[in-house]
Tab-separated table of C-alpha atoms in Angstrom:
chain	number	residue	atom	x	y	z
A	1	MET	CA	125.860	122.281	97.832
A	2	SER	CA	127.945	123.784	95.060
A	3	SER	CA	126.844	123.726	91.454
A	4	SER	CA	129.959	121.780	90.517
A	5	THR	CA	128.933	118.829	92.648
A	6	THR	CA	125.252	118.912	91.747
A	7	PRO	CA	124.409	116.068	89.368
A	8	SER	CA	123.074	117.210	86.010
A	9	ALA	CA	119.348	116.761	85.424
A	10	SER	CA	120.161	115.179	82.080
A	11	THR	CA	122.386	112.460	83.569
A	12	VAL	CA	120.518	111.521	86.752
A	13	ARG	CA	117.807	108.870	86.524
A	14	ILE	CA	114.976	109.655	88.925
A	15	GLY	CA	112.338	107.209	87.675
A	16	ARG	CA	112.728	104.516	90.335
A	17	PRO	CA	113.187	106.816	93.347
A	18	LEU	CA	110.318	108.987	92.130
A	19	ALA	CA	108.048	105.945	91.900
A	20	ALA	CA	109.105	104.828	95.393
A	21	TRP	CA	108.529	108.311	96.828
A	22	ALA	CA	105.132	108.745	95.154
A	23	THR	CA	103.986	105.382	96.516
A	24	TRP	CA	103.629	107.018	99.937
A	25	ASP	CA	101.223	109.553	98.419
A	26	TRP	CA	99.376	106.604	96.875
A	27	GLY	CA	99.105	104.938	100.280
A	28	SER	CA	98.080	108.117	102.083
A	29	ALA	CA	94.738	107.920	100.256
A	30	ALA	CA	93.822	105.357	102.895
A	31	PHE	CA	93.802	108.132	105.497
A	32	ASN	CA	92.787	111.097	103.334
A	33	HIS	CA	89.902	109.493	101.477
A	34	VAL	CA	88.713	106.528	103.515
A	35	VAL	CA	89.197	107.923	107.021
A	36	THR	CA	88.840	111.709	106.912
A	37	THR	CA	86.572	112.356	103.919
A	38	PHE	CA	84.251	109.735	102.466
A	39	VAL	CA	83.857	106.756	104.826
A	40	PHE	CA	84.908	106.839	108.495
A	41	THR	CA	83.949	110.426	109.380
A	42	VAL	CA	80.569	109.922	107.685
A	43	TYR	CA	80.129	106.771	109.792
A	44	LEU	CA	81.052	108.674	112.964
A	45	THR	CA	78.524	111.462	112.429
A	46	SER	CA	75.682	109.384	110.999
A	47	SER	CA	75.891	106.021	112.802
A	48	VAL	CA	77.981	106.435	115.949
A	49	ALA	CA	76.938	109.849	117.286
A	50	ALA	CA	73.569	110.239	119.013
A	51	ASP	CA	72.576	112.813	116.387
A	52	GLU	CA	74.240	114.038	113.220
A	53	ALA	CA	74.459	117.681	114.279
A	54	GLY	CA	76.103	116.824	117.594
A	55	GLY	CA	78.443	114.372	115.902
A	56	SER	CA	79.473	116.954	113.315
A	57	ALA	CA	80.195	119.504	116.062
A	58	ALA	CA	82.289	116.963	117.985
A	59	LEU	CA	84.149	116.045	114.810
A	60	ALA	CA	84.925	119.700	114.086
A	61	THR	CA	86.183	120.157	117.649
A	62	ALA	CA	88.509	117.150	117.412
A	63	ILE	CA	89.953	118.346	114.107
A	64	THR	CA	90.384	121.849	115.523
A	65	VAL	CA	92.297	120.601	118.577
A	66	SER	CA	94.540	118.479	116.362
A	67	GLY	CA	95.098	121.482	114.099
A	68	ILE	CA	96.109	123.702	117.017
A	69	LEU	CA	98.665	121.121	118.132
A	70	VAL	CA	100.062	120.910	114.600
A	71	ALA	CA	100.311	124.696	114.420
A	72	LEU	CA	102.280	124.755	117.675
A	73	VAL	CA	104.590	121.824	116.940
A	74	ALA	CA	105.107	121.553	113.150
A	75	PRO	CA	107.574	124.409	112.536
A	76	VAL	CA	109.814	123.496	115.450
A	77	TYR	CA	109.536	119.816	114.557
A	78	GLY	CA	110.628	120.619	111.014
A	79	GLN	CA	113.419	122.833	112.281
A	80	ARG	CA	114.766	120.041	114.490
A	81	SER	CA	114.378	117.592	111.626
A	82	ASP	CA	116.685	119.811	109.554
A	83	ALA	CA	119.185	119.891	112.411
A	84	ALA	CA	119.428	116.082	112.422
A	85	GLY	CA	120.899	116.184	108.916
A	86	ALA	CA	121.148	112.392	108.585
A	87	GLU	CA	121.103	110.902	105.086
A	88	THR	CA	118.267	108.497	105.934
A	89	GLY	CA	116.831	110.491	108.828
A	90	ARG	CA	113.757	111.756	107.010
A	91	GLN	CA	112.862	108.259	105.848
A	92	ARG	CA	113.182	106.864	109.345
A	93	ARG	CA	111.059	109.627	110.886
A	94	LEU	CA	108.499	109.307	108.087
A	95	GLY	CA	108.319	105.586	108.850
A	96	TRP	CA	107.631	106.114	112.550
A	97	LEU	CA	104.985	108.763	111.929
A	98	THR	CA	103.281	106.593	109.329
A	99	ALA	CA	103.281	103.737	111.839
A	100	VAL	CA	101.317	105.952	114.240
A	101	ILE	CA	98.787	106.754	111.498
A	102	VAL	CA	98.446	103.085	110.578
A	103	VAL	CA	97.897	102.005	114.187
A	104	CYS	CA	95.294	104.737	114.775
A	105	THR	CA	93.490	103.739	111.568
A	106	ALA	CA	93.441	100.073	112.562
A	107	LEU	CA	92.155	100.908	116.066
A	108	MET	CA	89.166	102.681	114.504
A	109	ALA	CA	87.815	99.183	113.880
A	110	PHE	CA	86.797	99.083	117.561
A	111	VAL	CA	84.329	101.961	117.066
A	112	ALA	CA	80.886	100.347	117.288
A	113	PRO	CA	77.733	102.187	116.131
A	114	GLU	CA	76.905	103.427	119.640
A	115	PRO	CA	77.317	106.978	121.060
A	116	SER	CA	79.657	105.752	123.804
A	117	TYR	CA	82.275	104.913	121.156
A	118	LEU	CA	82.321	108.384	119.626
A	119	TRP	CA	85.138	109.614	121.864
A	120	TRP	CA	87.374	106.705	120.845
A	121	GLY	CA	86.825	107.347	117.150
A	122	LEU	CA	87.543	111.053	117.565
A	123	LEU	CA	90.677	110.365	119.632
A	124	MET	CA	92.104	108.027	116.996
A	125	LEU	CA	91.190	110.504	114.268
A	126	GLY	CA	92.831	113.402	116.143
A	127	ILE	CA	96.081	111.537	116.846
A	128	GLY	CA	96.203	110.190	113.300
A	129	THR	CA	95.651	113.662	111.832
A	130	PHE	CA	98.405	115.133	114.010
A	131	ALA	CA	100.865	112.424	112.938
A	132	TYR	CA	99.846	112.793	109.297
A	133	GLU	CA	100.582	116.521	109.252
A	134	LEU	CA	104.069	115.965	110.729
A	135	ALA	CA	104.673	113.128	108.269
A	136	GLN	CA	103.814	115.545	105.465
A	137	VAL	CA	106.643	117.812	106.671
A	138	GLU	CA	109.167	114.997	106.174
A	139	TYR	CA	107.626	113.775	102.934
A	140	ASN	CA	107.398	117.181	101.255
A	141	ALA	CA	110.967	118.058	102.232
A	142	MET	CA	112.199	115.025	100.288
A	143	ILE	CA	111.321	116.705	96.972
A	144	TYR	CA	114.475	118.804	97.300
A	145	ARG	CA	116.636	115.666	96.963
A	146	LEU	CA	114.442	114.076	94.324
A	147	ALA	CA	113.670	116.727	91.686
A	148	PRO	CA	116.368	118.077	89.350
A	149	PRO	CA	116.228	121.834	88.710
A	150	GLY	CA	113.448	122.575	86.256
A	151	ARG	CA	111.410	119.463	87.112
A	152	THR	CA	110.072	120.295	90.543
A	153	GLY	CA	106.564	120.964	89.244
A	154	ARG	CA	106.329	117.617	87.481
A	155	VAL	CA	107.690	115.705	90.476
A	156	SER	CA	105.216	117.373	92.826
A	157	GLY	CA	102.369	116.835	90.355
A	158	ILE	CA	103.187	113.141	89.993
A	159	GLY	CA	103.101	112.777	93.787
A	160	TRP	CA	99.674	114.419	94.056
A	161	ALA	CA	98.390	112.373	91.109
A	162	ALA	CA	99.605	109.165	92.773
A	163	GLY	CA	97.571	110.100	95.846
A	164	TYR	CA	94.460	110.614	93.767
A	165	VAL	CA	94.957	107.380	91.840
A	166	GLY	CA	95.497	105.523	95.110
A	167	GLY	CA	92.210	106.999	96.308
A	168	ILE	CA	90.480	105.818	93.147
A	169	VAL	CA	91.698	102.242	93.491
A	170	LEU	CA	91.064	101.977	97.233
A	171	LEU	CA	87.607	103.583	97.144
A	172	LEU	CA	86.597	101.401	94.209
A	173	LEU	CA	87.860	98.317	96.009
A	174	CYS	CA	86.008	99.225	99.214
A	175	PHE	CA	82.832	100.096	97.331
A	176	VAL	CA	82.673	96.873	95.316
A	177	LEU	CA	83.718	94.562	98.145
A	178	PHE	CA	81.943	96.080	101.135
A	179	LEU	CA	80.000	99.331	100.711
A	180	SER	CA	77.746	99.039	97.639
A	181	ASP	CA	74.078	98.034	97.780
A	182	SER	CA	75.097	94.554	96.585
A	183	PRO	CA	78.623	94.043	97.950
A	184	VAL	CA	80.779	91.045	97.139
A	185	ILE	CA	81.230	90.472	100.883
A	186	ALA	CA	78.205	91.356	103.004
A	187	PHE	CA	78.088	91.743	106.795
A	188	GLU	CA	75.036	91.595	109.032
A	189	GLY	CA	75.875	94.016	111.841
A	190	GLU	CA	75.451	97.751	111.330
A	191	GLY	CA	78.766	99.459	110.707
A	192	THR	CA	80.701	96.204	110.361
A	193	ALA	CA	81.583	96.942	106.746
A	194	VAL	CA	83.094	100.314	107.683
A	195	ARG	CA	85.077	98.720	110.513
A	196	VAL	CA	86.513	96.182	108.086
A	197	VAL	CA	87.308	98.946	105.601
A	198	VAL	CA	89.469	100.876	108.096
A	199	VAL	CA	91.521	97.729	108.744
A	200	LEU	CA	92.006	97.369	104.990
A	201	ALA	CA	93.009	101.044	104.833
A	202	ALA	CA	95.612	100.532	107.570
A	203	ILE	CA	97.162	97.573	105.741
A	204	TRP	CA	97.082	99.529	102.464
A	205	PHE	CA	99.000	102.478	103.938
A	206	ALA	CA	101.530	100.261	105.732
A	207	LEU	CA	102.429	98.339	102.574
A	208	ALA	CA	102.619	101.509	100.469
A	209	THR	CA	105.158	103.028	102.867
A	210	ILE	CA	107.758	100.301	102.393
A	211	PRO	CA	109.187	101.555	99.041
A	212	VAL	CA	109.942	105.084	100.292
A	213	LEU	CA	111.716	103.675	103.353
A	214	ARG	CA	114.018	101.595	101.130
A	215	MET	CA	114.665	104.126	98.361
A	216	HIS	CA	117.959	105.886	97.573
A	217	PHE	CA	117.822	109.552	96.638
A	218	PRO	CA	119.438	110.670	93.364
A	219	PHE	CA	120.734	113.895	94.950
A	220	PRO	CA	122.770	114.125	98.199
A	221	ALA	CA	121.354	115.703	101.313
A	222	PRO	CA	122.334	119.309	102.063
A	223	PRO	CA	124.308	119.952	105.255
A	224	GLY	CA	122.310	119.846	108.470
A	225	ASP	CA	121.026	123.094	109.939
A	226	THR	CA	123.565	123.390	112.765
A	227	GLU	CA	121.943	126.565	114.104
A	228	ALA	CA	118.806	124.535	114.873
A	229	ALA	CA	120.659	121.880	116.906
A	230	VAL	CA	119.281	123.173	120.210
A	231	GLY	CA	116.731	122.102	122.809
A	232	TRP	CA	112.955	122.377	122.341
A	233	ALA	CA	112.587	125.633	124.295
A	234	ALA	CA	115.496	127.204	122.432
A	235	SER	CA	113.965	125.937	119.182
A	236	TYR	CA	110.917	128.156	119.728
A	237	ARG	CA	113.125	131.179	120.413
A	238	LEU	CA	115.049	130.424	117.213
A	239	LEU	CA	111.769	130.076	115.324
A	240	PHE	CA	110.605	133.538	116.403
A	241	ARG	CA	113.956	135.058	115.410
A	242	ARG	CA	113.751	133.445	111.998
A	243	LEU	CA	110.162	134.593	111.482
A	244	ALA	CA	111.240	138.141	112.265
A	245	ARG	CA	114.139	137.746	109.835
A	246	LEU	CA	111.770	136.365	107.204
A	247	TYR	CA	109.511	139.390	107.636
A	248	ARG	CA	112.509	141.695	107.298
A	249	ASP	CA	114.400	139.969	104.480
A	250	ASP	CA	111.939	137.852	102.463
A	251	ARG	CA	108.399	139.162	102.659
A	252	ASN	CA	107.671	137.499	99.335
A	253	LEU	CA	108.090	134.050	100.890
A	254	LEU	CA	106.120	135.125	103.942
A	255	GLY	CA	103.382	136.491	101.685
A	256	PHE	CA	103.177	133.178	99.856
A	257	LEU	CA	102.890	131.262	103.126
A	258	VAL	CA	99.976	133.489	104.203
A	259	SER	CA	98.210	133.417	100.839
A	260	SER	CA	98.610	129.674	100.389
A	261	ALA	CA	97.273	129.088	103.902
A	262	ILE	CA	94.049	130.859	102.933
A	263	TYR	CA	93.403	129.256	99.564
A	264	ARG	CA	94.579	125.798	100.713
A	265	ASP	CA	91.874	125.963	103.374
A	266	GLY	CA	89.382	126.589	100.582
A	267	LEU	CA	90.800	123.706	98.535
A	268	THR	CA	90.483	121.395	101.528
A	269	ALA	CA	86.889	122.528	102.062
A	270	VAL	CA	85.981	121.577	98.486
A	271	PHE	CA	86.594	117.923	99.344
A	272	THR	CA	85.640	118.093	103.025
A	273	PHE	CA	82.138	119.407	102.328
A	274	GLY	CA	81.750	117.976	98.836
A	275	GLY	CA	80.117	114.766	100.053
A	276	VAL	CA	77.833	116.643	102.441
A	277	LEU	CA	76.656	118.996	99.681
A	278	ALA	CA	76.282	116.169	97.181
A	279	SER	CA	73.834	114.385	99.464
A	280	GLY	CA	72.081	117.228	101.261
A	281	THR	CA	71.784	119.849	98.497
A	282	PHE	CA	72.039	118.024	95.178
A	283	GLY	CA	70.290	114.756	96.065
A	284	LEU	CA	72.979	112.132	95.443
A	285	THR	CA	72.578	108.789	97.205
A	286	PRO	CA	75.386	107.468	99.469
A	287	GLY	CA	76.418	105.043	96.727
A	288	ASP	CA	76.479	107.846	94.176
A	289	VAL	CA	78.697	109.899	96.507
A	290	ILE	CA	81.314	107.113	96.529
A	291	ILE	CA	81.116	106.802	92.736
A	292	PHE	CA	81.533	110.551	92.385
A	293	ALA	CA	84.521	110.431	94.747
A	294	ILE	CA	86.178	107.919	92.422
A	295	VAL	CA	85.509	110.065	89.353
A	296	ALA	CA	86.677	113.198	91.192
A	297	ASN	CA	89.978	111.523	92.007
A	298	VAL	CA	90.494	110.523	88.384
A	299	VAL	CA	89.929	114.099	87.233
A	300	SER	CA	92.095	115.534	90.027
A	301	ALA	CA	94.940	113.168	89.146
A	302	VAL	CA	94.869	114.286	85.509
A	303	GLY	CA	94.733	117.912	86.614
A	304	ALA	CA	97.714	117.471	88.939
A	305	ILE	CA	99.875	115.937	86.209
A	306	VAL	CA	98.960	118.578	83.614
A	307	GLY	CA	99.371	121.335	86.208
A	308	GLY	CA	102.831	120.057	87.138
A	309	TRP	CA	103.851	120.058	83.470
A	310	LEU	CA	102.594	123.636	83.045
A	311	ASP	CA	104.285	124.625	86.311
A	312	ASP	CA	107.725	123.860	84.881
A	313	ARG	CA	106.970	125.977	81.804
A	314	VAL	CA	105.142	129.070	83.000
A	315	GLY	CA	105.821	128.965	86.753
A	316	PRO	CA	103.554	127.861	89.599
A	317	LYS	CA	101.956	131.241	90.333
A	318	ILE	CA	100.187	131.496	86.981
A	319	VAL	CA	98.860	127.939	87.259
A	320	ILE	CA	97.609	128.511	90.816
A	321	MET	CA	95.888	131.783	89.919
A	322	VAL	CA	94.116	130.287	86.885
A	323	CYS	CA	92.956	127.345	89.003
A	324	LEU	CA	91.678	129.560	91.823
A	325	ALA	CA	89.816	131.813	89.379
A	326	ALA	CA	88.205	128.768	87.744
A	327	LEU	CA	87.220	127.382	91.153
A	328	VAL	CA	85.585	130.674	92.181
A	329	VAL	CA	83.591	130.872	88.938
A	330	THR	CA	82.500	127.224	89.190
A	331	ALA	CA	81.471	127.623	92.838
A	332	GLY	CA	79.416	130.675	91.867
A	333	GLY	CA	77.586	128.650	89.234
A	334	MET	CA	76.897	125.777	91.624
A	335	LEU	CA	75.427	128.173	94.183
A	336	PHE	CA	72.364	128.598	91.987
A	337	ALA	CA	72.266	125.100	90.441
A	338	SER	CA	70.244	122.101	91.580
A	339	GLY	CA	69.936	118.374	90.940
A	340	PRO	CA	72.442	115.527	90.610
A	341	THR	CA	73.404	116.421	87.024
A	342	ALA	CA	74.426	119.946	88.047
A	343	PHE	CA	76.562	118.551	90.873
A	344	TRP	CA	78.283	116.064	88.575
A	345	ILE	CA	79.170	118.821	86.113
A	346	GLY	CA	80.209	121.428	88.683
A	347	GLY	CA	81.932	118.947	90.979
A	348	THR	CA	83.972	117.532	88.114
A	349	PHE	CA	85.195	121.016	87.158
A	350	LEU	CA	86.101	121.732	90.779
A	351	SER	CA	88.079	118.487	90.973
A	352	LEU	CA	89.942	119.342	87.766
A	353	PHE	CA	91.395	122.540	89.250
A	354	VAL	CA	91.982	121.442	92.881
A	355	GLY	CA	94.773	118.991	91.967
A	356	PRO	CA	97.072	121.399	90.081
A	357	ALA	CA	96.576	124.147	92.678
A	358	GLN	CA	97.721	121.781	95.435
A	359	ALA	CA	100.662	120.364	93.476
A	360	CYS	CA	101.931	123.773	92.318
A	361	SER	CA	101.729	125.191	95.845
A	362	ARG	CA	104.138	122.547	97.068
A	363	SER	CA	106.535	123.034	94.142
A	364	TYR	CA	106.474	126.828	94.575
A	365	LEU	CA	107.731	126.497	98.141
A	366	VAL	CA	110.391	123.970	97.108
A	367	ARG	CA	111.810	126.540	94.687
A	368	LEU	CA	112.212	129.071	97.499
A	369	VAL	CA	113.636	126.808	100.235
A	370	PRO	CA	117.276	127.470	101.234
A	371	PRO	CA	119.343	124.260	101.412
A	372	GLY	CA	119.199	122.573	104.808
A	373	ARG	CA	115.968	124.286	105.946
A	374	GLU	CA	113.411	122.194	104.045
A	375	GLY	CA	111.806	120.730	107.156
A	376	GLU	CA	111.509	124.076	108.941
A	377	LEU	CA	109.798	125.827	106.030
A	378	PHE	CA	107.491	122.910	105.292
A	379	GLY	CA	106.707	122.952	109.004
A	380	LEU	CA	105.751	126.609	108.617
A	381	TYR	CA	103.782	125.611	105.528
A	382	ALA	CA	101.785	123.171	107.654
A	383	THR	CA	101.444	125.676	110.496
A	384	THR	CA	100.181	128.567	108.393
A	385	GLY	CA	97.673	126.216	106.817
A	386	ARG	CA	96.423	125.115	110.216
A	387	ALA	CA	96.401	128.662	111.561
A	388	VAL	CA	93.467	129.562	109.294
A	389	SER	CA	91.947	126.092	108.978
A	390	PHE	CA	88.868	127.371	110.754
A	391	LEU	CA	88.117	129.928	108.031
A	392	ALA	CA	86.312	127.856	105.384
A	393	PRO	CA	84.331	125.735	107.907
A	394	ALA	CA	83.328	128.883	109.807
A	395	LEU	CA	82.108	130.708	106.687
A	396	PHE	CA	80.440	127.518	105.462
A	397	ALA	CA	78.433	127.334	108.690
A	398	LEU	CA	77.854	131.113	108.857
A	399	PHE	CA	76.182	131.419	105.467
A	400	ILE	CA	74.046	128.342	106.084
A	401	THR	CA	72.866	129.956	109.327
A	402	LEU	CA	72.258	133.358	107.712
A	403	PHE	CA	70.320	132.085	104.695
A	404	GLY	CA	68.808	128.924	106.158
A	405	ALA	CA	69.891	126.496	103.448
A	406	GLN	CA	72.898	124.207	103.088
A	407	ARG	CA	73.680	125.357	99.537
A	408	TRP	CA	74.725	128.783	100.834
A	409	GLY	CA	77.757	127.134	102.396
A	410	ILE	CA	79.150	127.100	98.841
A	411	LEU	CA	79.342	130.894	99.066
A	412	GLY	CA	81.564	130.634	102.135
A	413	ILE	CA	83.986	128.323	100.338
A	414	GLY	CA	84.001	130.594	97.288
A	415	ILE	CA	84.839	133.638	99.397
A	416	VAL	CA	87.841	131.876	100.950
A	417	LEU	CA	89.146	130.873	97.516
A	418	LEU	CA	88.644	134.436	96.238
A	419	LEU	CA	90.483	135.863	99.259
A	420	GLY	CA	93.359	133.461	98.654
A	421	LEU	CA	93.514	134.551	95.020
A	422	ALA	CA	93.528	138.238	95.981
A	423	THR	CA	96.376	137.794	98.485
A	424	LEU	CA	98.420	135.795	95.959
A	425	ILE	CA	98.407	138.592	93.349
A	426	PRO	CA	101.145	140.712	95.014
A	427	VAL	CA	103.388	137.675	95.625
A	428	ARG	CA	106.329	137.709	93.214
A	429	ALA	CA	106.371	134.875	90.680
A	430	VAL	CA	109.400	132.621	90.235
A	431	ALA	CA	111.092	132.251	86.839
A	432	GLY	CA	108.965	130.770	84.082
A	433	SER	CA	111.082	127.715	83.278
A	434	ALA	CA	112.159	127.529	86.922
A	435	ALA	CA	115.381	125.677	86.187
A	436	ALA	CA	117.622	128.692	86.607
A	437	GLY	CA	115.740	129.894	89.638
A	438	GLU	CA	115.896	126.552	91.374
A	439	GLU	CA	119.574	126.149	90.592
A	440	ALA	CA	120.232	129.564	92.122
A	441	VAL	CA	118.400	128.597	95.301
A	442	ARG	CA	120.200	125.266	95.539
A	443	THR	CA	123.643	126.807	95.137
């Protein structure tokens, strides 16, 4: 795309398409928060599995298998997505992948609180997770056609914030209607409330996907990646050639992919194990955990918006490094703290810095993506993240085993975040205002 044909940021209105795009992030809270973090996985390990330890191990195995499949498929999938080059192709593929997630979420309603149903719940969770990661490749790549130069950080931050706000609304709705100690709608059978909640989550996500499927992008699509228009086997050979070329010609981008994979695993662990630590180490009740989840999403949404605004002014690297440093310090303090009050204070600070770190990571990659290869590089983004997705859970479990107490798992998460920070230091920062840098990449 030449600079002469690129619409000016000052003349293009992106409000309506941005709102339509961010609605998918809003809807994805149904899978991220209800299914994988605060409701369904807790139900699987505590009510469906024969014992919580065995259920947790089975859950980790299912997520690991799904992650391996994503690592193997995502970059080639993204590469082939770029080769398609259709104006509405990403929306159509995003729609089909979201449909898979929605169906898997709805089918979780058949998981009764008996050990024989554990395999079904894990299968639906694994397939849904796989589809969600591929959907993220399509969704993230859309930023390139949505954000004018100089506004990538804000666009990415608004998307993340929409996801957090969607989580707030949905969790609050589920808590008041079905999951509190005195719900508006009560059910007699054990686990029935959770099974109703996953159906609500499926409907929520399906409805929230409609706007992005009908939206029109303010910026035209770049030409398709004709080099990638090959068969699946040839796609892997092309991938290896491009990785070698990336190592030879752009080690800065490769370094960012590696560093972000490490610290994103730590960021994921903050939420993945937050509920477990809240209950087991700091003494929060199940109801309090849901309430904290709502508050954490509010704080994370604010952090993502502010972080996106700062991103466009000082560059994403500075924002990410400040957030990671704050997370490491806060985790260190929580390691020696105790009681619900300490968790509320420490957990709120953690939530404040997770959102901007996630949003700025996405915008940093957008600034470096060559036109027509968005899907491939966001596929690599997903793959590198999955390649080390075992790191935080492994260190979490290791330190609990070594020291004999759950709180020491916090040390494992802190070490992963610190390692991610250390590997980010040598990565070259993009321009402060980013507008010139992004325009150079786009042209």
